[in-house]
């Protein structure tokens, strides 16, 4: 085996040395044919720096993790199937070889399956910035990584226990001792796994939550609806798109990112995405909870236009003054995004704080509020005008994206182009903590010391409901 490996490495080295451009094309062809494959037409091209681009959708490809007890049963079943080796006349030698192979098979089955599960989970630094935020805000800080490392610890422990008991079986000297040692080894492995098997169930739960997270196509124009809680964002999403978010008359109904779709051009089947986000309160980022953090993450890391919804009736529970402050904050953080302003629930009278808030508003803010589309989902007032404005913004986004891709010579495999600078593309292993936002000039959101102490953002059962 050593000689065969050395010969194979020598043949590979000759094949590389004889690649085109080296002056030994004939040697390359003969060496390649000796290995059983055709000679390559040219030497492999070196990967250009920064060629790895994190794209959304990696979480939906996570492996299906079986329940811990099911995995254990599969491994023991495979081990006990190992029968005696034919041709061995001595019962002692035959049983020792069979039971040693059973212990070895049990160890290999456990370690191979557990390693495959761990390797199937994408490293956090390989996730798109938006998905990293979703994982952090939905699962909590470190839970994704801890679930993977927990299964890896189980694997390493099984390896140690399995090797130890395999050696004991191989050293047994009587038929009774061989069988007893094998059964004791099986019991030891089962005991160790059952004491640590909860890690597999935790990984299963993490994978289930991650696969339900929404996927945003960076190649499709996207509009994010933002505003205070209960201003009617979900109702607008349901009216404008195919999205069916939960709509209730109380704050923070939406606890997750929700996606809806519509066509910019029905004839060409050119799609667009409408994103419903959780409500935001007018307060510093350090005081915001993880549910609010999802809305900021969508604006920070996705190339979206933004629609800000006001509720001047104050029925939402947030004063007009606080809504104006929130609007000014978001406009200041993401100035390069196209903004649509909407005054929702115009079928209701203005709230008590409306006059005072408008009187003290800044001129620029007042200009945006006065130009806001007046709509009511209840009476259908202004919905057609809103739909037309949304289509106009998204159509312009599609045209801008195509023009920019042609100018840069990009293909559809490249990261999406939207409004403002796109999320940073990173080379392998470059996990930048201070990654910039999706809009130029936006400030990075401060991290809390420990997010485990704050309320988790929820993920809906279907992945598209808030």
Tab-separated table of C-alpha atoms in Angstrom:
chain	number	residue	atom	x	y	z
A	1	UNK	CA	0.000	0.000	0.000
A	2	UNK	CA	2.861	2.387	0.796
A	3	UNK	CA	4.556	1.582	-2.504
A	4	UNK	CA	1.309	2.051	-4.443
A	5	UNK	CA	0.738	5.436	-2.779
A	6	UNK	CA	4.283	6.541	-3.548
A	7	UNK	CA	3.913	5.445	-7.159
A	8	UNK	CA	0.625	7.324	-7.509
A	9	UNK	CA	2.158	10.510	-6.098
A	10	UNK	CA	5.085	10.166	-8.495
A	11	UNK	CA	2.763	9.761	-11.478
A	12	UNK	CA	0.742	12.818	-10.362
A	13	UNK	CA	3.935	14.847	-10.032
A	14	UNK	CA	4.957	13.844	-13.547
A	15	UNK	CA	1.505	14.766	-14.848
A	16	UNK	CA	1.795	18.235	-13.335
A	17	UNK	CA	5.348	18.648	-14.610
A	18	UNK	CA	4.206	17.647	-18.092
A	19	UNK	CA	1.254	20.022	-18.260
A	20	UNK	CA	1.009	22.418	-21.266
A	21	UNK	CA	3.543	25.181	-21.035
A	22	UNK	CA	6.137	22.971	-19.368
A	23	UNK	CA	7.519	21.512	-22.601
A	24	UNK	CA	6.525	17.922	-21.669
A	25	UNK	CA	3.079	17.528	-23.160
A	26	UNK	CA	3.709	13.890	-24.137
A	27	UNK	CA	4.740	12.955	-20.602
A	28	UNK	CA	1.563	14.559	-19.286
A	29	UNK	CA	-0.646	12.545	-21.619
A	30	UNK	CA	1.052	9.217	-20.822
A	31	UNK	CA	1.017	9.854	-17.074
A	32	UNK	CA	-2.638	10.867	-17.169
A	33	UNK	CA	-3.591	7.810	-19.146
A	34	UNK	CA	-1.740	5.676	-16.589
A	35	UNK	CA	-3.942	7.136	-13.878
A	36	UNK	CA	-7.051	6.408	-15.933
A	37	UNK	CA	-8.195	9.892	-16.957
A	38	UNK	CA	-7.656	12.130	-19.960
A	39	UNK	CA	-4.940	14.732	-19.881
A	40	UNK	CA	-6.258	18.217	-19.034
A	41	UNK	CA	-6.170	20.694	-21.921
A	42	UNK	CA	-4.434	23.283	-19.770
A	43	UNK	CA	-3.032	23.793	-16.323
A	44	UNK	CA	-5.717	24.651	-13.722
A	45	UNK	CA	-6.283	28.370	-13.418
A	46	UNK	CA	-5.413	29.859	-10.050
A	47	UNK	CA	-8.389	31.139	-8.060
A	48	UNK	CA	-8.498	34.882	-8.195
A	49	UNK	CA	-8.424	36.707	-4.832
A	50	UNK	CA	-11.869	37.413	-3.421
A	51	UNK	CA	-13.578	34.889	-5.724
A	52	UNK	CA	-15.606	33.470	-2.827
A	53	UNK	CA	-18.837	35.415	-2.504
A	54	UNK	CA	-21.234	34.731	0.359
A	55	UNK	CA	-24.740	34.477	-1.042
A	56	UNK	CA	-28.112	34.019	0.680
A	57	UNK	CA	-29.708	30.578	0.692
A	58	UNK	CA	-26.946	28.558	2.362
A	59	UNK	CA	-29.094	27.877	5.436
A	60	UNK	CA	-31.762	26.123	3.360
A	61	UNK	CA	-29.148	23.541	2.328
A	62	UNK	CA	-28.321	22.411	5.865
A	63	UNK	CA	-28.427	18.611	6.296
A	64	UNK	CA	-31.404	16.779	7.747
A	65	UNK	CA	-30.368	15.760	11.253
A	66	UNK	CA	-31.995	12.551	12.538
A	67	UNK	CA	-33.179	12.266	16.154
A	68	UNK	CA	-30.393	11.117	18.449
A	69	UNK	CA	-32.035	7.760	19.247
A	70	UNK	CA	-32.635	7.028	15.560
A	71	UNK	CA	-28.987	7.718	14.740
A	72	UNK	CA	-27.856	5.438	17.581
A	73	UNK	CA	-30.134	2.616	16.402
A	74	UNK	CA	-28.810	2.878	12.850
A	75	UNK	CA	-25.200	2.640	14.030
A	76	UNK	CA	-25.775	-0.380	16.279
A	77	UNK	CA	-27.765	-2.138	13.563
A	78	UNK	CA	-24.887	-1.711	11.082
A	79	UNK	CA	-22.394	-3.014	13.660
A	80	UNK	CA	-24.344	-6.160	14.545
A	81	UNK	CA	-24.718	-7.041	10.860
A	82	UNK	CA	-21.011	-7.791	10.643
A	83	UNK	CA	-20.890	-11.583	10.407
A	84	UNK	CA	-18.032	-14.039	10.863
A	85	UNK	CA	-15.281	-14.116	8.273
A	86	UNK	CA	-15.230	-17.250	6.140
A	87	UNK	CA	-12.205	-19.476	5.933
A	88	UNK	CA	-11.152	-19.205	9.558
A	89	UNK	CA	-11.201	-22.685	11.171
A	90	UNK	CA	-10.487	-21.587	14.736
A	91	UNK	CA	-13.677	-20.541	16.549
A	92	UNK	CA	-11.643	-18.355	18.883
A	93	UNK	CA	-9.922	-16.504	16.053
A	94	UNK	CA	-13.186	-16.287	14.079
A	95	UNK	CA	-15.153	-14.778	16.975
A	96	UNK	CA	-12.349	-12.432	17.943
A	97	UNK	CA	-12.107	-11.121	14.357
A	98	UNK	CA	-15.905	-10.756	14.034
A	99	UNK	CA	-16.447	-8.998	17.350
A	100	UNK	CA	-13.418	-6.750	16.821
A	101	UNK	CA	-14.841	-5.776	13.431
A	102	UNK	CA	-18.239	-5.115	15.028
A	103	UNK	CA	-16.713	-2.738	17.587
A	104	UNK	CA	-14.725	-1.023	14.849
A	105	UNK	CA	-17.817	-0.722	12.626
A	106	UNK	CA	-19.807	0.776	15.479
A	107	UNK	CA	-17.114	3.420	16.026
A	108	UNK	CA	-16.814	4.186	12.319
A	109	UNK	CA	-20.602	4.451	11.848
A	110	UNK	CA	-20.950	6.928	14.706
A	111	UNK	CA	-17.945	9.045	13.790
A	112	UNK	CA	-18.680	9.134	10.041
A	113	UNK	CA	-22.311	10.144	10.499
A	114	UNK	CA	-21.528	12.772	13.130
A	115	UNK	CA	-18.658	14.213	11.084
A	116	UNK	CA	-20.874	14.411	7.996
A	117	UNK	CA	-23.491	16.343	9.958
A	118	UNK	CA	-20.941	18.842	11.274
A	119	UNK	CA	-19.350	19.363	7.872
A	120	UNK	CA	-22.789	19.971	6.335
A	121	UNK	CA	-23.263	23.120	8.432
A	122	UNK	CA	-21.918	26.276	6.808
A	123	UNK	CA	-19.298	28.155	8.809
A	124	UNK	CA	-20.712	31.451	10.113
A	125	UNK	CA	-18.017	33.445	8.291
A	126	UNK	CA	-19.210	31.833	5.036
A	127	UNK	CA	-22.787	33.025	5.503
A	128	UNK	CA	-24.088	36.157	3.837
A	129	UNK	CA	-24.053	39.103	6.235
A	130	UNK	CA	-27.859	39.213	6.322
A	131	UNK	CA	-28.103	35.517	7.159
A	132	UNK	CA	-25.459	35.875	9.868
A	133	UNK	CA	-27.625	38.551	11.459
A	134	UNK	CA	-30.709	36.337	11.147
A	135	UNK	CA	-28.887	33.474	12.864
A	136	UNK	CA	-27.581	35.730	15.631
A	137	UNK	CA	-30.895	37.470	16.289
A	138	UNK	CA	-33.077	34.359	15.963
A	139	UNK	CA	-30.967	31.731	17.722
A	140	UNK	CA	-28.929	33.905	20.054
A	141	UNK	CA	-25.221	34.564	20.204
A	142	UNK	CA	-23.125	31.409	19.882
A	143	UNK	CA	-25.965	28.867	19.723
A	144	UNK	CA	-25.299	27.950	16.078
A	145	UNK	CA	-21.584	27.398	16.704
A	146	UNK	CA	-22.184	25.655	20.051
A	147	UNK	CA	-24.570	23.162	18.455
A	148	UNK	CA	-21.937	22.147	15.904
A	149	UNK	CA	-19.110	21.951	18.450
A	150	UNK	CA	-21.341	19.899	20.774
A	151	UNK	CA	-21.785	17.187	18.132
A	152	UNK	CA	-18.066	17.318	17.376
A	153	UNK	CA	-17.359	16.623	21.063
A	154	UNK	CA	-19.664	13.595	20.931
A	155	UNK	CA	-17.790	12.321	17.876
A	156	UNK	CA	-14.382	12.651	19.527
A	157	UNK	CA	-15.595	10.914	22.693
A	158	UNK	CA	-17.057	8.021	20.676
A	159	UNK	CA	-13.731	7.649	18.842
A	160	UNK	CA	-11.819	7.348	22.121
A	161	UNK	CA	-14.280	4.914	23.706
A	162	UNK	CA	-14.602	2.841	20.533
A	163	UNK	CA	-10.860	2.449	20.065
A	164	UNK	CA	-10.382	1.512	23.691
A	165	UNK	CA	-13.017	-1.236	23.570
A	166	UNK	CA	-11.876	-2.500	20.178
A	167	UNK	CA	-8.424	-3.120	21.667
A	168	UNK	CA	-9.972	-4.942	24.628
A	169	UNK	CA	-11.895	-7.296	22.339
A	170	UNK	CA	-8.770	-7.970	20.273
A	171	UNK	CA	-6.822	-8.923	23.426
A	172	UNK	CA	-9.479	-11.306	24.818
A	173	UNK	CA	-8.250	-14.913	25.117
A	174	UNK	CA	-11.413	-17.040	25.505
A	175	UNK	CA	-14.717	-17.243	23.638
A	176	UNK	CA	-16.665	-16.157	26.726
A	177	UNK	CA	-14.293	-13.249	27.396
A	178	UNK	CA	-14.518	-12.095	23.769
A	179	UNK	CA	-18.321	-11.993	23.845
A	180	UNK	CA	-18.487	-10.359	27.279
A	181	UNK	CA	-15.933	-7.747	26.263
A	182	UNK	CA	-17.854	-6.984	23.075
A	183	UNK	CA	-21.147	-6.554	24.953
A	184	UNK	CA	-19.435	-4.399	27.581
A	185	UNK	CA	-17.952	-2.262	24.796
A	186	UNK	CA	-21.372	-1.829	23.158
A	187	UNK	CA	-22.856	-0.848	26.516
A	188	UNK	CA	-20.034	1.641	27.124
A	189	UNK	CA	-20.533	3.325	23.748
A	190	UNK	CA	-24.312	3.425	24.294
A	191	UNK	CA	-23.900	4.940	27.745
A	192	UNK	CA	-21.513	7.630	26.526
A	193	UNK	CA	-23.705	8.518	23.561
A	194	UNK	CA	-26.916	8.663	25.590
A	195	UNK	CA	-25.249	11.019	28.089
A	196	UNK	CA	-24.184	13.374	25.269
A	197	UNK	CA	-26.815	12.648	22.603
A	198	UNK	CA	-28.777	15.776	23.483
A	199	UNK	CA	-26.211	17.641	21.340
A	200	UNK	CA	-27.558	15.861	18.240
A	201	UNK	CA	-31.125	16.860	19.106
A	202	UNK	CA	-29.967	20.451	19.654
A	203	UNK	CA	-28.301	20.438	16.230
A	204	UNK	CA	-31.527	19.087	14.742
A	205	UNK	CA	-33.518	21.966	16.270
A	206	UNK	CA	-30.985	24.564	15.087
A	207	UNK	CA	-31.120	23.164	11.545
A	208	UNK	CA	-34.924	23.205	11.576
A	209	UNK	CA	-35.031	26.851	12.648
A	210	UNK	CA	-32.380	27.896	10.107
A	211	UNK	CA	-34.084	26.165	7.189
A	212	UNK	CA	-37.272	28.127	7.942
A	213	UNK	CA	-35.489	31.460	7.620
A	214	UNK	CA	-36.492	33.512	4.568
A	215	UNK	CA	-34.292	33.608	1.476
A	216	UNK	CA	-33.754	36.922	-0.268
A	217	UNK	CA	-32.690	36.795	-3.916
A	218	UNK	CA	-30.062	39.483	-4.418
A	219	UNK	CA	-30.738	39.453	-8.162
A	220	UNK	CA	-34.359	40.548	-7.655
A	221	UNK	CA	-35.361	44.172	-6.835
A	222	UNK	CA	-36.541	44.352	-3.238
A	223	UNK	CA	-38.633	46.784	-1.208
A	224	UNK	CA	-38.446	46.705	2.605
A	225	UNK	CA	-41.396	48.065	4.611
A	226	UNK	CA	-40.327	49.694	7.856
A	227	UNK	CA	-41.939	51.790	10.559
A	228	UNK	CA	-43.210	51.711	14.114
A	229	UNK	CA	-45.111	48.663	15.410
A	230	UNK	CA	-48.751	48.250	14.350
A	231	UNK	CA	-48.733	50.991	11.679
A	232	UNK	CA	-50.099	48.546	9.080
A	233	UNK	CA	-46.940	47.290	7.340
A	234	UNK	CA	-48.167	43.696	7.197
A	235	UNK	CA	-51.500	44.779	5.729
A	236	UNK	CA	-49.673	46.702	3.012
A	237	UNK	CA	-47.462	43.675	2.232
A	238	UNK	CA	-50.547	41.470	1.912
A	239	UNK	CA	-52.180	44.071	-0.358
A	240	UNK	CA	-49.180	44.675	-2.618
A	241	UNK	CA	-47.782	41.144	-2.923
A	242	UNK	CA	-48.334	37.426	-2.486
A	243	UNK	CA	-47.155	37.600	1.122
A	244	UNK	CA	-49.591	36.460	3.810
A	245	UNK	CA	-48.161	37.813	7.067
A	246	UNK	CA	-50.127	37.654	10.291
A	247	UNK	CA	-52.229	40.802	10.720
A	248	UNK	CA	-53.481	41.700	14.206
A	249	UNK	CA	-54.352	44.952	15.920
A	250	UNK	CA	-51.569	44.950	18.504
A	251	UNK	CA	-47.883	45.922	18.455
A	252	UNK	CA	-45.093	43.527	17.453
A	253	UNK	CA	-47.401	41.122	15.618
A	254	UNK	CA	-44.531	40.619	13.157
A	255	UNK	CA	-41.675	38.872	14.929
A	256	UNK	CA	-39.664	37.766	11.879
A	257	UNK	CA	-38.716	38.810	8.378
A	258	UNK	CA	-41.597	37.985	6.025
A	259	UNK	CA	-41.329	37.815	2.234
A	260	UNK	CA	-43.927	38.480	-0.442
A	261	UNK	CA	-43.535	38.553	-4.221
A	262	UNK	CA	-45.026	40.488	-7.111
A	263	UNK	CA	-44.329	40.999	-10.805
A	264	UNK	CA	-42.833	44.222	-12.140
A	265	UNK	CA	-43.752	43.091	-15.637
A	266	UNK	CA	-46.296	40.280	-15.717
A	267	UNK	CA	-45.722	39.655	-19.430
A	268	UNK	CA	-41.999	39.092	-18.913
A	269	UNK	CA	-42.558	37.410	-15.535
A	270	UNK	CA	-40.020	39.812	-14.018
A	271	UNK	CA	-40.309	39.359	-10.237
A	272	UNK	CA	-39.792	41.665	-7.271
A	273	UNK	CA	-39.699	41.053	-3.531
A	274	UNK	CA	-41.605	42.845	-0.788
A	275	UNK	CA	-40.126	42.434	2.705
A	276	UNK	CA	-42.195	42.898	5.832
A	277	UNK	CA	-40.072	43.744	8.859
A	278	UNK	CA	-40.819	43.911	12.597
A	279	UNK	CA	-41.759	47.283	14.040
A	280	UNK	CA	-39.098	49.662	15.368
A	281	UNK	CA	-39.264	51.961	18.345
A	282	UNK	CA	-37.553	55.357	18.430
A	283	UNK	CA	-34.669	54.463	20.746
A	284	UNK	CA	-30.924	53.766	20.553
A	285	UNK	CA	-29.747	50.494	19.036
A	286	UNK	CA	-28.358	49.321	22.367
A	287	UNK	CA	-31.891	49.392	23.801
A	288	UNK	CA	-33.535	47.609	20.880
A	289	UNK	CA	-34.378	43.934	21.194
A	290	UNK	CA	-33.519	41.189	18.733
A	291	UNK	CA	-36.885	41.416	16.983
A	292	UNK	CA	-36.233	45.071	16.146
A	293	UNK	CA	-32.714	44.100	15.111
A	294	UNK	CA	-34.151	42.080	12.208
A	295	UNK	CA	-35.539	45.242	10.615
A	296	UNK	CA	-32.200	47.043	10.915
A	297	UNK	CA	-30.410	43.983	9.488
A	298	UNK	CA	-32.641	43.998	6.402
A	299	UNK	CA	-31.803	47.647	5.719
A	300	UNK	CA	-28.119	47.184	6.578
A	301	UNK	CA	-27.256	44.105	4.571
A	302	UNK	CA	-29.734	43.887	1.692
A	303	UNK	CA	-29.795	46.062	-1.445
A	304	UNK	CA	-33.354	47.289	-0.903
A	305	UNK	CA	-35.504	50.318	-1.438
A	306	UNK	CA	-37.450	51.358	1.665
A	307	UNK	CA	-41.066	52.234	2.333
A	308	UNK	CA	-41.702	54.018	5.625
A	309	UNK	CA	-45.274	53.783	6.897
A	310	UNK	CA	-46.706	56.468	9.205
A	311	UNK	CA	-49.850	56.154	11.312
A	312	UNK	CA	-50.903	59.731	12.020
A	313	UNK	CA	-53.951	58.537	13.943
A	314	UNK	CA	-51.598	57.216	16.665
A	315	UNK	CA	-53.831	54.138	16.904
A	316	UNK	CA	-50.648	52.090	16.608
A	317	UNK	CA	-49.604	53.190	20.085
A	318	UNK	CA	-46.599	55.236	18.940
A	319	UNK	CA	-46.863	59.021	18.964
A	320	UNK	CA	-46.430	61.007	15.752
A	321	UNK	CA	-43.374	62.669	17.305
A	322	UNK	CA	-41.680	59.295	17.872
A	323	UNK	CA	-42.575	58.173	14.356
A	324	UNK	CA	-40.967	61.317	12.937
A	325	UNK	CA	-37.851	60.709	15.031
A	326	UNK	CA	-37.650	57.118	13.777
A	327	UNK	CA	-38.054	58.264	10.184
A	328	UNK	CA	-35.276	60.833	10.556
A	329	UNK	CA	-32.968	58.230	12.105
A	330	UNK	CA	-33.472	55.675	9.335
A	331	UNK	CA	-33.222	58.257	6.561
A	332	UNK	CA	-29.976	59.481	8.079
A	333	UNK	CA	-28.494	55.988	8.413
A	334	UNK	CA	-29.448	54.863	4.911
A	335	UNK	CA	-29.448	58.023	2.773
A	336	UNK	CA	-28.636	56.288	-0.528
A	337	UNK	CA	-31.707	54.087	-0.558
A	338	UNK	CA	-34.787	55.271	-2.465
A	339	UNK	CA	-37.478	56.060	0.093
A	340	UNK	CA	-41.249	55.945	-0.291
A	341	UNK	CA	-43.292	57.557	2.472
A	342	UNK	CA	-46.855	56.467	3.166
A	343	UNK	CA	-49.429	57.844	5.563
A	344	UNK	CA	-51.507	54.778	6.406
A	345	UNK	CA	-54.923	54.517	8.097
A	346	UNK	CA	-56.152	57.812	6.587
A	347	UNK	CA	-59.708	56.633	7.263
A	348	UNK	CA	-59.036	57.584	10.917
A	349	UNK	CA	-58.678	61.070	12.378
A	350	UNK	CA	-55.273	62.487	13.323
A	351	UNK	CA	-54.101	61.740	16.829
A	352	UNK	CA	-53.822	64.278	19.634
A	353	UNK	CA	-50.092	64.718	19.174
A	354	UNK	CA	-50.243	65.285	15.423
A	355	UNK	CA	-50.450	69.087	15.393
A	356	UNK	CA	-47.679	69.630	17.932
A	357	UNK	CA	-45.378	67.109	16.220
A	358	UNK	CA	-45.859	68.641	12.798
A	359	UNK	CA	-45.341	72.143	14.157
A	360	UNK	CA	-41.968	71.153	15.616
A	361	UNK	CA	-40.817	68.979	12.717
A	362	UNK	CA	-37.727	69.815	10.705
A	363	UNK	CA	-38.383	71.336	7.278
A	364	UNK	CA	-36.893	68.369	5.396
A	365	UNK	CA	-38.914	65.863	7.413
A	366	UNK	CA	-42.061	67.942	7.015
A	367	UNK	CA	-41.538	67.955	3.252
A	368	UNK	CA	-41.401	64.146	3.143
A	369	UNK	CA	-44.466	63.782	5.361
A	370	UNK	CA	-46.526	66.216	3.298
A	371	UNK	CA	-45.546	64.351	0.123
A	372	UNK	CA	-46.468	60.961	1.633
A	373	UNK	CA	-49.095	58.923	-0.170
A	374	UNK	CA	-52.360	58.807	1.771
A	375	UNK	CA	-53.609	55.226	1.853
A	376	UNK	CA	-56.079	53.057	3.696
A	377	UNK	CA	-56.133	49.293	3.330
A	378	UNK	CA	-59.585	49.259	4.913
A	379	UNK	CA	-61.205	51.553	2.303
A	380	UNK	CA	-58.699	50.860	-0.500
A	381	UNK	CA	-57.969	54.585	-0.760
A	382	UNK	CA	-54.649	55.364	-2.470
A	383	UNK	CA	-53.709	51.693	-2.966
A	384	UNK	CA	-53.550	51.951	-6.766
A	385	UNK	CA	-51.314	55.023	-6.557
A	386	UNK	CA	-49.078	53.269	-4.035
A	387	UNK	CA	-48.813	50.180	-6.214
A	388	UNK	CA	-47.846	52.354	-9.189
A	389	UNK	CA	-45.136	54.151	-7.184
A	390	UNK	CA	-43.761	50.866	-5.848
A	391	UNK	CA	-43.620	49.412	-9.361
A	392	UNK	CA	-41.846	52.549	-10.569
A	393	UNK	CA	-39.164	52.307	-7.893
A	394	UNK	CA	-38.630	48.581	-8.421
A	395	UNK	CA	-38.551	48.944	-12.219
A	396	UNK	CA	-35.889	51.621	-11.877
A	397	UNK	CA	-33.984	49.298	-9.549
A	398	UNK	CA	-34.074	46.506	-12.124
A	399	UNK	CA	-32.819	48.832	-14.866
A	400	UNK	CA	-30.055	50.215	-12.616
A	401	UNK	CA	-28.975	46.724	-11.664
A	402	UNK	CA	-28.732	45.576	-15.297
A	403	UNK	CA	-26.818	48.687	-16.356
A	404	UNK	CA	-24.375	48.311	-13.477
A	405	UNK	CA	-23.822	44.635	-14.198
A	406	UNK	CA	-23.086	45.393	-17.853
A	407	UNK	CA	-20.677	48.169	-16.877
A	408	UNK	CA	-18.795	45.898	-14.472
A	409	UNK	CA	-18.989	42.842	-16.717
A	410	UNK	CA	-20.688	40.783	-14.003
A	411	UNK	CA	-22.614	37.569	-14.534
A	412	UNK	CA	-25.723	36.299	-12.796
A	413	UNK	CA	-23.464	34.353	-10.426
A	414	UNK	CA	-22.163	37.570	-8.912
A	415	UNK	CA	-23.700	39.155	-5.856
A	416	UNK	CA	-26.816	41.236	-6.446
A	417	UNK	CA	-26.603	44.920	-7.201
A	418	UNK	CA	-29.094	47.185	-5.566
A	419	UNK	CA	-29.229	50.598	-3.977
A	420	UNK	CA	-25.917	51.833	-2.602
A	421	UNK	CA	-22.841	49.677	-2.120
A	422	UNK	CA	-23.534	45.964	-2.058
A	423	UNK	CA	-22.569	43.810	0.958
A	424	UNK	CA	-18.861	43.080	1.202
A	425	UNK	CA	-17.536	40.024	-0.594
A	426	UNK	CA	-14.882	38.249	1.431
A	427	UNK	CA	-12.078	35.903	0.635
A	428	UNK	CA	-11.903	32.507	2.329
A	429	UNK	CA	-11.273	32.832	6.021
A	430	UNK	CA	-11.829	36.583	6.092
A	431	UNK	CA	-14.495	37.046	8.697
A	432	UNK	CA	-14.844	40.762	9.175
A	433	UNK	CA	-16.598	41.717	12.376
A	434	UNK	CA	-16.965	45.344	11.397
A	435	UNK	CA	-18.632	44.664	8.070
A	436	UNK	CA	-20.132	47.765	6.555
A	437	UNK	CA	-23.841	48.168	6.001
A	438	UNK	CA	-25.743	47.826	2.775
A	439	UNK	CA	-25.865	51.606	2.325
A	440	UNK	CA	-22.980	53.991	2.264
A	441	UNK	CA	-22.747	56.127	5.353
A	442	UNK	CA	-24.766	53.745	7.522
A	443	UNK	CA	-23.227	53.221	10.910
A	444	UNK	CA	-22.654	49.659	12.185
A	445	UNK	CA	-25.176	48.607	14.778
A	446	UNK	CA	-23.611	48.303	18.255
A	447	UNK	CA	-23.493	44.805	19.716
A	448	UNK	CA	-24.990	44.065	23.079
A	449	UNK	CA	-22.653	42.450	25.633
A	450	UNK	CA	-24.736	39.264	25.749
A	451	UNK	CA	-27.730	38.697	23.520
A	452	UNK	CA	-28.792	35.583	25.403
A	453	UNK	CA	-30.426	37.815	27.993
A	454	UNK	CA	-32.696	39.489	25.424
A	455	UNK	CA	-35.854	38.242	23.764
A	456	UNK	CA	-35.258	35.998	20.754
A	457	UNK	CA	-36.609	36.897	17.375
A	458	UNK	CA	-39.111	34.324	16.177
A	459	UNK	CA	-39.104	32.386	12.921
A	460	UNK	CA	-42.476	31.468	11.522
A	461	UNK	CA	-43.414	27.903	10.752
A	462	UNK	CA	-43.386	28.386	6.978
A	463	UNK	CA	-40.512	30.813	6.785
A	464	UNK	CA	-42.623	33.459	5.059
A	465	UNK	CA	-44.999	34.616	7.758
A	466	UNK	CA	-44.208	37.208	10.365
